Coordinates of C-alpha atoms and ligand atoms in Angstrom, one line a residue:
M1 CA 0.0 0.0 0.0
V2 CA 1.3 3.4 -1.1
F3 CA 0.0 4.9 2.0
L4 CA 2.1 2.8 4.4
V5 CA 5.2 3.2 2.3
E6 CA 4.8 6.9 2.3
L7 CA 4.3 7.0 6.0
A8 CA 7.3 4.9 6.6
T9 CA 9.4 7.2 4.4
A10 CA 8.2 10.2 6.3
A11 CA 9.1 8.6 9.6
L12 CA 12.5 7.6 8.2
F13 CA 13.4 11.1 7.2
G14 CA 11.4 12.9 9.8
A15 CA 10.5 15.4 7.2
R16 CA 6.8 15.4 7.5
A17 CA 5.2 15.5 10.9
V18 CA 1.8 14.8 9.6
N19 CA 0.0 12.6 7.1
A20 CA 1.7 12.0 3.8
V21 CA -1.1 10.5 1.8
Y22 CA -1.8 13.7 0.0
S23 CA 0.5 16.4 -1.3
I24 CA -0.5 19.9 -2.3
A25 CA 3.1 21.1 -3.1
T26 CA 2.6 21.7 -6.8
T27 CA -0.2 22.4 -9.2
A28 CA 0.0 18.8 -10.4
D29 CA -0.2 17.5 -6.8
I30 CA -3.2 19.7 -6.1
K31 CA -5.0 18.4 -9.1
T32 CA -4.3 14.7 -8.2
T33 CA -5.3 15.3 -4.6
A34 CA -8.5 17.1 -5.5
A35 CA -9.4 14.3 -8.0
N36 CA -9.1 11.6 -5.4
I37 CA -11.1 13.6 -2.8
A38 CA -13.7 14.3 -5.4
W39 CA -14.0 10.6 -6.3
D40 CA -14.4 9.8 -2.6
L41 CA -17.1 12.5 -2.3
M42 CA -19.0 11.0 -5.2
Q43 CA -19.2 7.7 -3.4
Y44 CA -21.9 9.3 -1.3
Y45 CA -24.0 10.1 -4.4
H46 CA -26.3 7.5 -5.8
G47 CA -28.8 9.7 -7.7
N48 CA -27.6 8.6 -11.1
E49 CA -28.1 4.9 -10.3
S50 CA -31.3 3.2 -11.5
G51 CA -34.3 3.6 -9.3
Q52 CA -32.7 6.6 -7.5
T53 CA -33.7 10.3 -7.7
P54 CA -31.2 12.4 -9.6
G55 CA -29.8 15.5 -7.8
I56 CA -30.0 14.5 -4.2
L57 CA -27.8 12.9 -1.6
P58 CA -29.3 10.1 0.5
G59 CA -32.1 11.7 2.6
P60 CA -33.8 13.7 3.9
P61 CA -33.6 12.3 7.5
P62 CA -34.7 9.8 8.5
A63 CA -34.4 8.3 5.0
G64 CA -30.7 9.3 4.9
D65 CA -28.3 11.8 6.4
Y66 CA -28.6 14.7 4.0
Y67 CA -31.2 17.5 3.5
W68 CA -32.0 18.6 0.0
W69 CA -30.0 21.8 0.1
E70 CA -26.7 20.0 0.7
A71 CA -26.7 18.4 -2.7
G72 CA -27.3 21.8 -4.2
A73 CA -24.2 23.0 -2.4
M74 CA -22.2 19.9 -3.5
W75 CA -23.0 20.6 -7.2
G76 CA -21.6 24.1 -6.7
T77 CA -18.5 22.6 -5.2
L78 CA -18.1 20.4 -8.2
I79 CA -18.7 23.2 -10.6
D80 CA -15.8 25.0 -9.0
Y81 CA -13.7 21.8 -9.0
W82 CA -14.2 21.5 -12.8
K83 CA -13.4 25.2 -13.3
L84 CA -10.3 25.2 -11.1
T85 CA -8.8 21.8 -12.2
G86 CA -10.2 21.3 -15.7
D87 CA -11.4 17.8 -14.8
A88 CA -14.8 17.4 -16.5
S89 CA -15.4 13.8 -15.3
Y90 CA -18.5 14.8 -13.3
N91 CA -20.0 17.5 -15.6
D92 CA -22.7 15.2 -17.0
V93 CA -23.7 14.1 -13.5
I94 CA -23.8 17.7 -12.4
M95 CA -25.9 18.8 -15.4
Q96 CA -28.4 16.0 -14.9
A97 CA -28.7 16.7 -11.1
M98 CA -29.0 20.5 -11.4
L99 CA -31.7 20.2 -14.1
W100 CA -33.7 17.4 -12.4
Q101 CA -34.3 19.5 -9.3
V102 CA -35.5 22.7 -10.8
G103 CA -39.2 22.0 -10.1
P104 CA -42.3 22.6 -12.3
N105 CA -41.8 26.4 -12.4
K106 CA -38.0 26.3 -12.9
D107 CA -37.3 28.1 -9.6
Y108 CA -35.7 25.3 -7.4
M109 CA -38.9 24.7 -5.5
P110 CA -39.6 21.0 -6.3
P111 CA -42.8 19.8 -4.7
N112 CA -41.1 16.8 -3.0
V113 CA -39.3 19.2 -0.6
T114 CA -42.1 21.6 0.2
A115 CA -42.5 20.4 3.7
S116 CA -39.0 21.6 4.7
L117 CA -38.4 24.2 2.0
G118 CA -36.5 27.2 3.3
N119 CA -35.4 30.3 1.5
D120 CA -31.8 29.2 2.3
D121 CA -32.4 25.8 0.8
Q122 CA -33.7 27.3 -2.4
G123 CA -30.9 29.9 -2.2
F124 CA -28.2 27.3 -2.2
W125 CA -29.4 25.8 -5.4
G126 CA -29.8 29.2 -6.9
M127 CA -26.2 30.2 -5.9
S128 CA -24.9 27.0 -7.7
A129 CA -26.9 28.0 -10.8
M130 CA -25.4 31.5 -10.6
L131 CA -21.9 29.9 -10.3
A132 CA -22.5 27.8 -13.4
A133 CA -23.2 31.0 -15.3
E134 CA -20.2 32.8 -13.8
N135 CA -17.8 29.9 -14.4
G136 CA -19.0 29.3 -17.9
F137 CA -20.2 25.8 -17.1
P138 CA -21.7 24.2 -20.2
N139 CA -25.2 25.5 -20.9
P140 CA -28.2 23.2 -20.7
P141 CA -30.0 22.1 -23.9
S142 CA -32.1 25.0 -25.2
D143 CA -35.4 23.4 -24.2
Q144 CA -34.3 23.3 -20.6
A145 CA -34.0 26.0 -17.9
Q146 CA -30.8 28.1 -18.3
W147 CA -28.4 28.8 -15.4
L148 CA -28.8 32.6 -15.3
A149 CA -32.6 32.3 -15.6
L150 CA -32.6 29.8 -12.7
A151 CA -30.6 32.1 -10.5
Q152 CA -33.0 35.0 -11.4
A153 CA -36.0 32.9 -10.7
V154 CA -34.8 32.1 -7.2
F155 CA -34.0 35.7 -6.6
H156 CA -37.3 37.1 -8.1
T157 CA -39.4 34.7 -6.0
Q158 CA -37.5 35.8 -2.8
A159 CA -37.9 39.5 -3.7
G160 CA -41.7 39.1 -3.9
A161 CA -43.9 40.9 -1.4
D162 CA -45.2 37.5 -0.1
R163 CA -41.6 36.6 1.0
H164 CA -40.6 40.1 2.2
D165 CA -43.4 40.9 4.6
T166 CA -43.2 43.8 7.1
T167 CA -42.6 41.8 10.3
C168 CA -39.3 42.9 11.9
N169 CA -39.3 45.8 9.4
G170 CA -38.6 43.5 6.5
G171 CA -36.2 40.7 5.6
L172 CA -36.8 37.1 4.6
R173 CA -38.2 34.4 6.8
W174 CA -36.4 31.1 7.1
Q175 CA -39.2 28.8 5.8
I176 CA -41.2 29.5 2.7
P177 CA -44.6 27.7 3.2
L178 CA -46.5 29.3 6.1
S179 CA -47.5 25.9 7.5
N180 CA -43.8 24.9 8.0
N181 CA -42.1 24.8 11.3
G182 CA -39.7 27.8 11.3
Y183 CA -41.9 30.1 9.2
N184 CA -41.9 32.4 12.3
Y185 CA -38.1 32.7 12.3
K186 CA -36.1 35.3 10.3
N187 CA -32.5 34.3 9.9
S188 CA -29.1 35.4 8.5
I189 CA -28.5 32.5 6.1
A190 CA -31.8 33.0 4.3
N191 CA -31.1 36.7 3.9
G192 CA -27.4 36.0 3.2
C193 CA -28.2 33.8 0.2
F194 CA -30.6 36.5 -1.1
F195 CA -27.9 39.2 -0.6
N196 CA -25.2 37.1 -2.2
L197 CA -27.4 36.3 -5.3
G198 CA -28.4 39.9 -5.6
A199 CA -24.9 41.2 -5.6
R200 CA -23.8 38.6 -8.1
L201 CA -26.8 39.1 -10.4
A202 CA -26.0 42.9 -10.3
R203 CA -22.4 42.3 -11.4
Y204 CA -23.3 39.7 -14.0
T205 CA -26.2 41.6 -15.6
G206 CA -25.3 45.2 -14.8
N207 CA -28.9 45.6 -13.6
Q208 CA -29.1 48.1 -10.6
T209 CA -32.4 46.6 -9.3
Y210 CA -30.4 43.6 -7.9
A211 CA -27.8 45.9 -6.3
D212 CA -30.6 47.9 -4.6
W213 CA -32.0 44.7 -3.1
A214 CA -28.6 43.7 -1.9
E215 CA -28.0 47.1 -0.3
K216 CA -31.4 47.0 1.3
T217 CA -30.7 43.5 2.8
W218 CA -27.4 44.5 4.2
D219 CA -29.0 47.6 5.8
W220 CA -31.8 45.4 7.3
M221 CA -29.3 42.9 8.7
R222 CA -27.5 45.8 10.5
A223 CA -30.7 47.5 11.7
V224 CA -32.3 44.3 13.1
G225 CA -29.0 43.4 14.8
F226 CA -28.3 40.1 13.1
M227 CA -25.0 41.8 12.1
D228 CA -23.4 44.0 14.7
D229 CA -20.9 46.8 14.6
D230 CA -18.0 44.4 14.9
Y231 CA -19.3 42.3 12.0
N232 CA -20.4 39.4 14.2
I233 CA -23.3 37.7 12.4
Y234 CA -25.9 35.9 14.6
D235 CA -28.2 33.1 13.6
G236 CA -31.6 34.8 13.7
A237 CA -34.8 35.6 15.7
H238 CA -38.5 35.2 15.8
V239 CA -41.1 37.5 14.3
E240 CA -43.4 37.3 17.3
H241 CA -40.6 39.1 19.3
N242 CA -40.0 41.6 16.5
C243 CA -36.7 39.8 16.0
T244 CA -35.3 41.0 19.3
D245 CA -34.8 37.5 20.8
I246 CA -31.6 37.0 18.8
N247 CA -30.0 33.6 18.8
R248 CA -26.3 34.5 19.0
A249 CA -24.9 31.3 17.6
Q250 CA -22.3 32.1 14.9
F251 CA -21.7 29.9 11.9
S252 CA -19.0 30.3 9.3
Y253 CA -21.3 30.0 6.3
N254 CA -23.1 33.2 7.4
N255 CA -19.9 35.2 7.3
A256 CA -18.8 33.6 4.1
V257 CA -22.1 34.2 2.2
F258 CA -22.1 37.9 3.2
L259 CA -18.4 38.3 2.6
Q260 CA -18.6 37.0 -0.9
G261 CA -21.7 39.2 -1.6
A262 CA -19.9 42.2 -0.2
A263 CA -16.9 41.5 -2.5
F264 CA -19.2 41.5 -5.5
M265 CA -20.9 44.7 -4.4
Y266 CA -17.4 46.2 -4.0
N267 CA -16.6 45.2 -7.5
Y268 CA -20.0 46.2 -8.9
T269 CA -19.5 49.7 -7.4
D270 CA -16.0 50.0 -8.8
G271 CA -14.4 49.7 -5.5
S272 CA -16.6 52.2 -3.6
E273 CA -15.3 53.3 -0.2
I274 CA -18.5 52.1 1.7
W275 CA -18.3 48.6 0.3
K276 CA -14.5 48.5 0.8
Q277 CA -15.0 49.3 4.5
R278 CA -17.7 46.7 5.0
L279 CA -15.7 44.1 3.1
V280 CA -12.4 44.6 5.0
G281 CA -14.2 44.7 8.3
L282 CA -16.1 41.5 7.6
T283 CA -13.0 39.8 6.4
N284 CA -11.1 40.7 9.5
A285 CA -13.9 39.5 11.7
T286 CA -14.3 36.3 9.8
I287 CA -10.6 35.4 10.0
R288 CA -10.4 36.3 13.6
L289 CA -13.4 34.1 14.6
F290 CA -13.3 31.2 12.2
F291 CA -9.6 30.7 11.6
P292 CA -7.8 30.5 15.0
D293 CA -4.2 29.7 14.2
N294 CA -5.1 30.2 10.6
I295 CA -7.0 26.9 10.4
A296 CA -10.8 26.8 9.7
Y297 CA -12.7 26.0 12.9
E298 CA -16.5 25.8 13.3
I299 CA -16.7 27.6 16.6
A300 CA -20.3 26.9 17.5
C301 CA -20.0 23.1 17.5
E302 CA -16.5 21.8 16.8
E303 CA -15.0 21.6 20.3
H304 CA -17.4 19.0 21.5
M305 CA -18.3 17.7 18.1
T306 CA -22.0 18.7 18.4
C307 CA -22.0 19.7 14.7
T308 CA -25.0 18.5 12.8
T309 CA -24.6 17.0 9.3
D310 CA -25.4 20.4 7.9
M311 CA -22.7 22.2 10.0
L312 CA -20.1 19.5 8.9
S313 CA -20.1 21.1 5.4
F314 CA -19.7 24.8 6.3
K315 CA -15.9 24.9 6.1
G316 CA -16.1 24.2 2.4
Y317 CA -18.3 27.2 1.7
L318 CA -16.0 29.3 3.9
H319 CA -13.0 28.4 1.8
R320 CA -14.6 28.7 -1.6
W321 CA -16.4 32.0 -1.0
L322 CA -13.4 33.6 0.6
A323 CA -11.2 32.5 -2.3
Q324 CA -13.6 33.8 -4.9
S325 CA -13.8 37.1 -3.1
T326 CA -10.1 37.7 -3.9
Q327 CA -10.9 37.5 -7.6
V328 CA -13.4 40.4 -7.6
A329 CA -11.7 42.2 -4.7
P330 CA -7.9 41.7 -5.2
I331 CA -7.2 44.0 -2.2
L332 CA -8.2 41.0 0.0
A333 CA -5.7 38.5 -1.6
D334 CA -2.8 39.2 0.8
T335 CA -5.1 38.8 3.8
I336 CA -7.1 35.8 2.7
L337 CA -4.9 33.5 0.6
P338 CA -2.1 32.7 3.1
V339 CA -4.7 31.8 5.7
L340 CA -6.5 29.5 3.2
K341 CA -3.2 27.9 2.4
T342 CA -2.4 27.1 6.1
S343 CA -5.9 25.9 6.7
T344 CA -5.8 23.6 3.6
E345 CA -2.5 22.0 4.7
A346 CA -4.2 21.1 8.0
A347 CA -7.3 19.9 6.1
V348 CA -5.5 17.4 3.9
S349 CA -3.5 16.1 6.9
T350 CA -6.8 14.7 8.3
C351 CA -7.3 12.5 5.2
T352 CA -6.0 9.3 6.6
G353 CA -9.2 7.6 7.7
E354 CA -11.2 4.5 7.1
A355 CA -10.4 1.4 5.0
N356 CA -9.1 3.3 2.0
G357 CA -6.6 5.2 4.2
R358 CA -7.5 8.5 2.8
T359 CA -11.0 9.5 4.0
C360 CA -11.0 13.1 5.3
G361 CA -12.1 14.1 8.8
F362 CA -13.5 17.3 10.2
K363 CA -11.3 18.6 13.0
W364 CA -8.6 20.1 10.9
S365 CA -6.7 21.8 13.7
T366 CA -5.9 18.4 15.2
K367 CA -4.1 17.5 11.9
A368 CA -5.3 14.0 12.3
Y369 CA -8.2 11.9 11.3
D370 CA -11.0 12.3 13.9
G371 CA -13.1 9.2 13.1
S372 CA -15.9 11.2 11.5
H373 CA -16.7 10.9 7.8
G374 CA -19.4 12.1 5.4
A375 CA -20.2 14.1 2.3
G376 CA -19.6 17.3 4.2
Q377 CA -16.1 16.3 5.4
Q378 CA -15.1 15.3 1.8
M379 CA -16.7 18.4 0.3
N380 CA -14.8 20.7 2.8
V381 CA -11.4 19.4 1.9
L382 CA -12.2 19.3 -1.8
A383 CA -13.2 22.9 -1.7
A384 CA -10.0 23.9 0.2
V385 CA -7.7 22.0 -2.1
S386 CA -9.2 23.0 -5.4
T387 CA -9.4 26.7 -4.4
L388 CA -5.6 26.7 -3.9
L389 CA -5.7 27.2 -7.7
I390 CA -7.8 30.3 -7.6
G391 CA -4.9 32.5 -8.6
Q392 CA -4.7 30.7 -11.9
A393 CA -8.4 30.9 -12.7
A394 CA -10.3 33.4 -14.7
P395 CA -12.5 35.7 -12.6
P396 CA -16.2 35.0 -12.7
Y397 CA -17.8 36.0 -16.0
T398 CA -20.3 38.7 -16.5
N399 CA -22.8 39.0 -19.4
S400 CA -20.3 41.2 -21.2
T401 CA -17.0 39.4 -20.3
G402 CA -17.5 35.9 -21.5
G403 CA -20.7 34.8 -19.9
T404 CA -23.1 33.1 -22.3
S405 CA -26.0 32.0 -20.1
Q406 CA -29.4 33.2 -21.1
G407 CA -31.3 35.2 -18.5
D408 CA -35.0 35.9 -18.1
Y409 CA -36.3 38.9 -16.2
N410 CA -39.7 37.2 -15.9
A411 CA -38.3 34.0 -14.4
G412 CA -40.1 33.1 -11.2
T413 CA -43.2 35.1 -11.8
N414 CA -45.5 32.1 -12.0
S415 CA -44.1 30.4 -8.9
D416 CA -46.1 29.0 -6.1
T417 CA -46.5 31.5 -3.3
F418 CA -47.6 28.9 -0.7
Q419 CA -49.7 31.6 1.0
E420 CA -52.8 29.5 1.4
K421 CA -52.9 27.3 4.5
S422 CA -52.3 23.9 2.9
D423 CA -52.4 20.5 4.6
P424 CA -50.1 20.7 7.6
P425 CA -46.9 18.7 7.0
T426 CA -46.7 15.3 8.8
T427 CA -44.9 15.2 12.1
G428 CA -41.9 13.6 10.5
D429 CA -41.6 16.3 7.9
K430 CA -41.9 19.0 10.6
A431 CA -39.3 17.6 12.8
G432 CA -36.8 17.4 10.0
A433 CA -37.3 20.7 8.3
G434 CA -34.6 22.8 6.7
I435 CA -31.0 23.7 7.2
L436 CA -30.9 24.3 10.9
T437 CA -34.0 23.3 12.7
V438 CA -35.4 25.4 15.5
L439 CA -35.3 22.2 17.6
I440 CA -31.5 22.1 17.1
L441 CA -31.2 25.7 18.0
V442 CA -33.1 25.4 21.2
S443 CA -31.1 22.4 22.3
A444 CA -27.9 24.2 21.2
I445 CA -28.5 27.1 23.7
G446 CA -27.6 24.7 26.5
T447 CA -24.4 23.7 24.8
F448 CA -23.4 27.1 23.5
G449 CA -24.9 29.2 26.4
W450 CA -22.1 31.8 26.2
M451 CA -23.4 32.8 22.8
S452 CA -26.9 33.4 24.0
I453 CA -25.9 36.0 26.6
G454 CA -27.8 39.2 25.9
D455 CA -30.9 37.7 24.5
Ligands
LIG1 C1 -22.8 7.8 -11.7 O1 -21.8 8.8 -11.7 C2 -20.5 8.3 -11.4 C3 -19.6 9.4 -11.3 O2 -19.7 10.1 -10.1 C4 -20.0 7.3 -12.4 O3 -18.8 6.7 -12.0 C5 -21.0 6.1 -12.4 O4 -20.7 5.3 -13.4 C6 -22.4 6.7 -12.7 N1 -23.4 5.6 -12.6 C7 -24.3 5.4 -13.6 C8 -25.2 4.3 -13.3 O5 -24.4 6.1 -14.6
LIG2 C1 -39.9 13.3 -6.3 O1 -40.0 12.1 -5.7 C2 -40.3 11.0 -6.6 C3 -40.6 9.8 -5.7 O2 -39.4 9.5 -5.0 C4 -39.2 10.8 -7.6 O3 -39.6 9.8 -8.5 C5 -39.0 12.2 -8.3 O4 -37.9 12.0 -9.2 C6 -38.8 13.3 -7.3 N1 -38.7 14.5 -8.0 C7 -37.6 15.3 -7.9 C8 -37.6 16.6 -8.6 O5 -36.7 15.0 -7.1
LIG3 C1 -26.5 39.9 -22.3 O1 -26.0 40.4 -23.4 C2 -26.6 40.1 -24.6 C3 -25.8 40.6 -25.7 O2 -25.2 41.8 -25.4 C4 -28.0 40.7 -24.6 O3 -28.7 40.4 -25.7 C5 -28.7 40.2 -23.4 O4 -30.0 40.7 -23.2 C6 -28.0 40.4 -22.1 N1 -28.6 39.7 -21.0 C7 -28.8 40.3 -19.9 C8 -29.5 39.4 -18.8 O5 -28.6 41.4 -19.6
LIG4 C1 -33.7 44.8 -14.1 O1 -34.2 43.8 -13.3 C2 -35.6 43.9 -12.9 C3 -36.1 42.8 -12.1 O2 -35.1 42.0 -11.6 C4 -36.5 43.9 -14.2 O3 -37.8 44.1 -13.8 C5 -36.0 45.1 -15.0 O4 -36.8 45.1 -16.2 C6 -34.5 45.0 -15.4 N1 -34.1 46.2 -16.0 C7 -33.5 46.2 -17.2 C8 -33.1 47.5 -17.8 O5 -33.4 45.1 -17.9
LIG5 C1 -39.3 46.3 15.6 O1 -37.8 46.5 15.5 C2 -37.4 47.5 14.5 C3 -35.9 47.4 14.5 O2 -35.6 46.2 13.8 C4 -37.9 48.8 15.0 O3 -37.6 49.8 14.1 C5 -39.4 48.8 15.2 O4 -39.9 50.0 15.7 C6 -39.8 47.7 16.1 N1 -41.3 47.6 16.1 C7 -42.0 47.4 17.2 C8 -43.5 47.2 17.0 O5 -41.5 47.4 18.3
LIG6 C1 -8.0 44.4 9.4 O1 -6.8 43.7 9.8 C2 -5.6 44.3 9.4 C3 -4.5 43.4 9.8 O2 -4.8 42.7 10.9 C4 -5.5 45.7 10.0 O3 -4.4 46.3 9.5 C5 -6.7 46.5 9.5 O4 -6.7 47.8 10.2 C6 -8.0 45.8 9.9 N1 -9.1 46.5 9.4 C7 -10.3 46.7 10.0 C8 -11.3 47.5 9.3 O5 -10.5 46.2 11.1
LIG7 C1 -13.4 43.7 -10.3 O1 -13.1 42.4 -10.8 C2 -12.2 42.3 -11.8 C3 -12.1 40.8 -12.2 O2 -13.3 40.5 -12.9 C4 -10.9 42.8 -11.4 O3 -10.0 42.8 -12.4 C5 -11.0 44.2 -10.9 O4 -9.8 44.7 -10.3 C6 -12.1 44.2 -9.8 N1 -12.3 45.6 -9.3 C7 -11.9 46.1 -8.2 C8 -12.3 47.5 -7.8 O5 -11.2 45.4 -7.4

């Protein structure tokens, strides 16, 4: 076994203190390493096998570990993998998956997932479609939905008056259908996905309407206190308390989704002073909180490994979105890229697990395999390794700089608004809903009591 030989060599020469399965020393090494990690990630996907549903990872619980959104995030990770490494092995699988899940109105609201459909879930699929347009991923056949139009459909549905009601002075709720558990919660990730898409649509299309919405969402986040003066971003709060009962748990994907959106706004506004200030401030706060010793750390749950399956995938978005921010805001490169490098070195050193000897773990700062494994863990390290090549990649396209995806300003206008009280979801559906369930948040307050001070 190569693995044992390499370890023995490392021991002999004492050169490498940590795992020697993977190297990221050269561009060729990075590509080989990423290819292996991607292959291992795809072992969790069965949607292209006969009798299975294309597009989704096994789930949702209790049928399997993964909620619908996480597969949407995985396709985005693989679209980046293709762009950064040039390996198109999974492009057909990605295409089939991304198109299967669009739903009858081509807005990423397939009826199968209505019972736990959050704005964040829809947003993650929308951001992957946006990425396909920005990365120049092959366009779908012309009789199918197009990437830009899909991203617009998601955004347009979320900008509707039915989604942006006046409770808490505005902002999106977590869940979309009013009968879902969590409809009474407004949160940072739902608004973060909307902000992120708005900023990117503004840059891609040049249409100011999207930028206005992004600006408005940022202002709302600050006014409601979900983002404070020091750029801490808190999870969310309930409409019946006018969003004053803020749950202060902090998750890295919230920072990352706002940071990337701010970078696009900075770029869209030709480097405006206001967006520069916000971007630099948020970058500092994000690195301070989520990269202790320059290694990604999911502060709300990592110490005692109370992370849910969802949370076990956040480090990947953190790496990808910070890396991409340096393309549209090169002023960040010297701050961000060295940190991502150190973090990635730690990440690959955890990939020594399980029977194949190369399965990746989650606790990167331990620089050893921690016994945990899953699509999230693989996706995180794949994201970290492949974005090491960000400096060699073309910046995200716009409609006038290489982008060829067809848009549609009417996309999403015929979508289901879910405003009639429909049959209540079954107990099983309710208990399992969405990215972070309220149940998890409530139980988390015991574990992360320090973060709830000041409620
Ligand atoms: C499903 O996709 C994987 C690539 O991830 C491929 O290796 C496999 O052959 C595909 N399976 C089928 C049945 O097409
Ligand atoms: C919805 O679920 C059915 C039954 O499992 C499946 O056949 C279908 O492909 C699913 N549709 C989507 C869009 O996932
Ligand atoms: C993109 O550019 C093309 C050609 O300039 C134009 O026809 C199209 O309307 C533009 N699309 C958007 C969404 O602005
Ligand atoms: C800009 O986008 C909005 C909605 O997203 C659309 O209604 C409007 O027509 C677009 N403006 C232009 C000039 O295309
Ligand atoms: C609700 O909170 C907002 C600040 O987010 C404040 O402007 C508004 O006055 C509050 N409304 C009520 C009814 O307290
Ligand atoms: C961000 O951090 C850098 C280096 O630590 C520091 O020079 C800069 O002043 C900080 N900026 C802000 C807005 O906090
Ligand atoms: C905006 O992004 C482009 C890459 O698409 C980059 O060349 C340019 O420097 C960025 N603008 C600013 C103000 O950083």
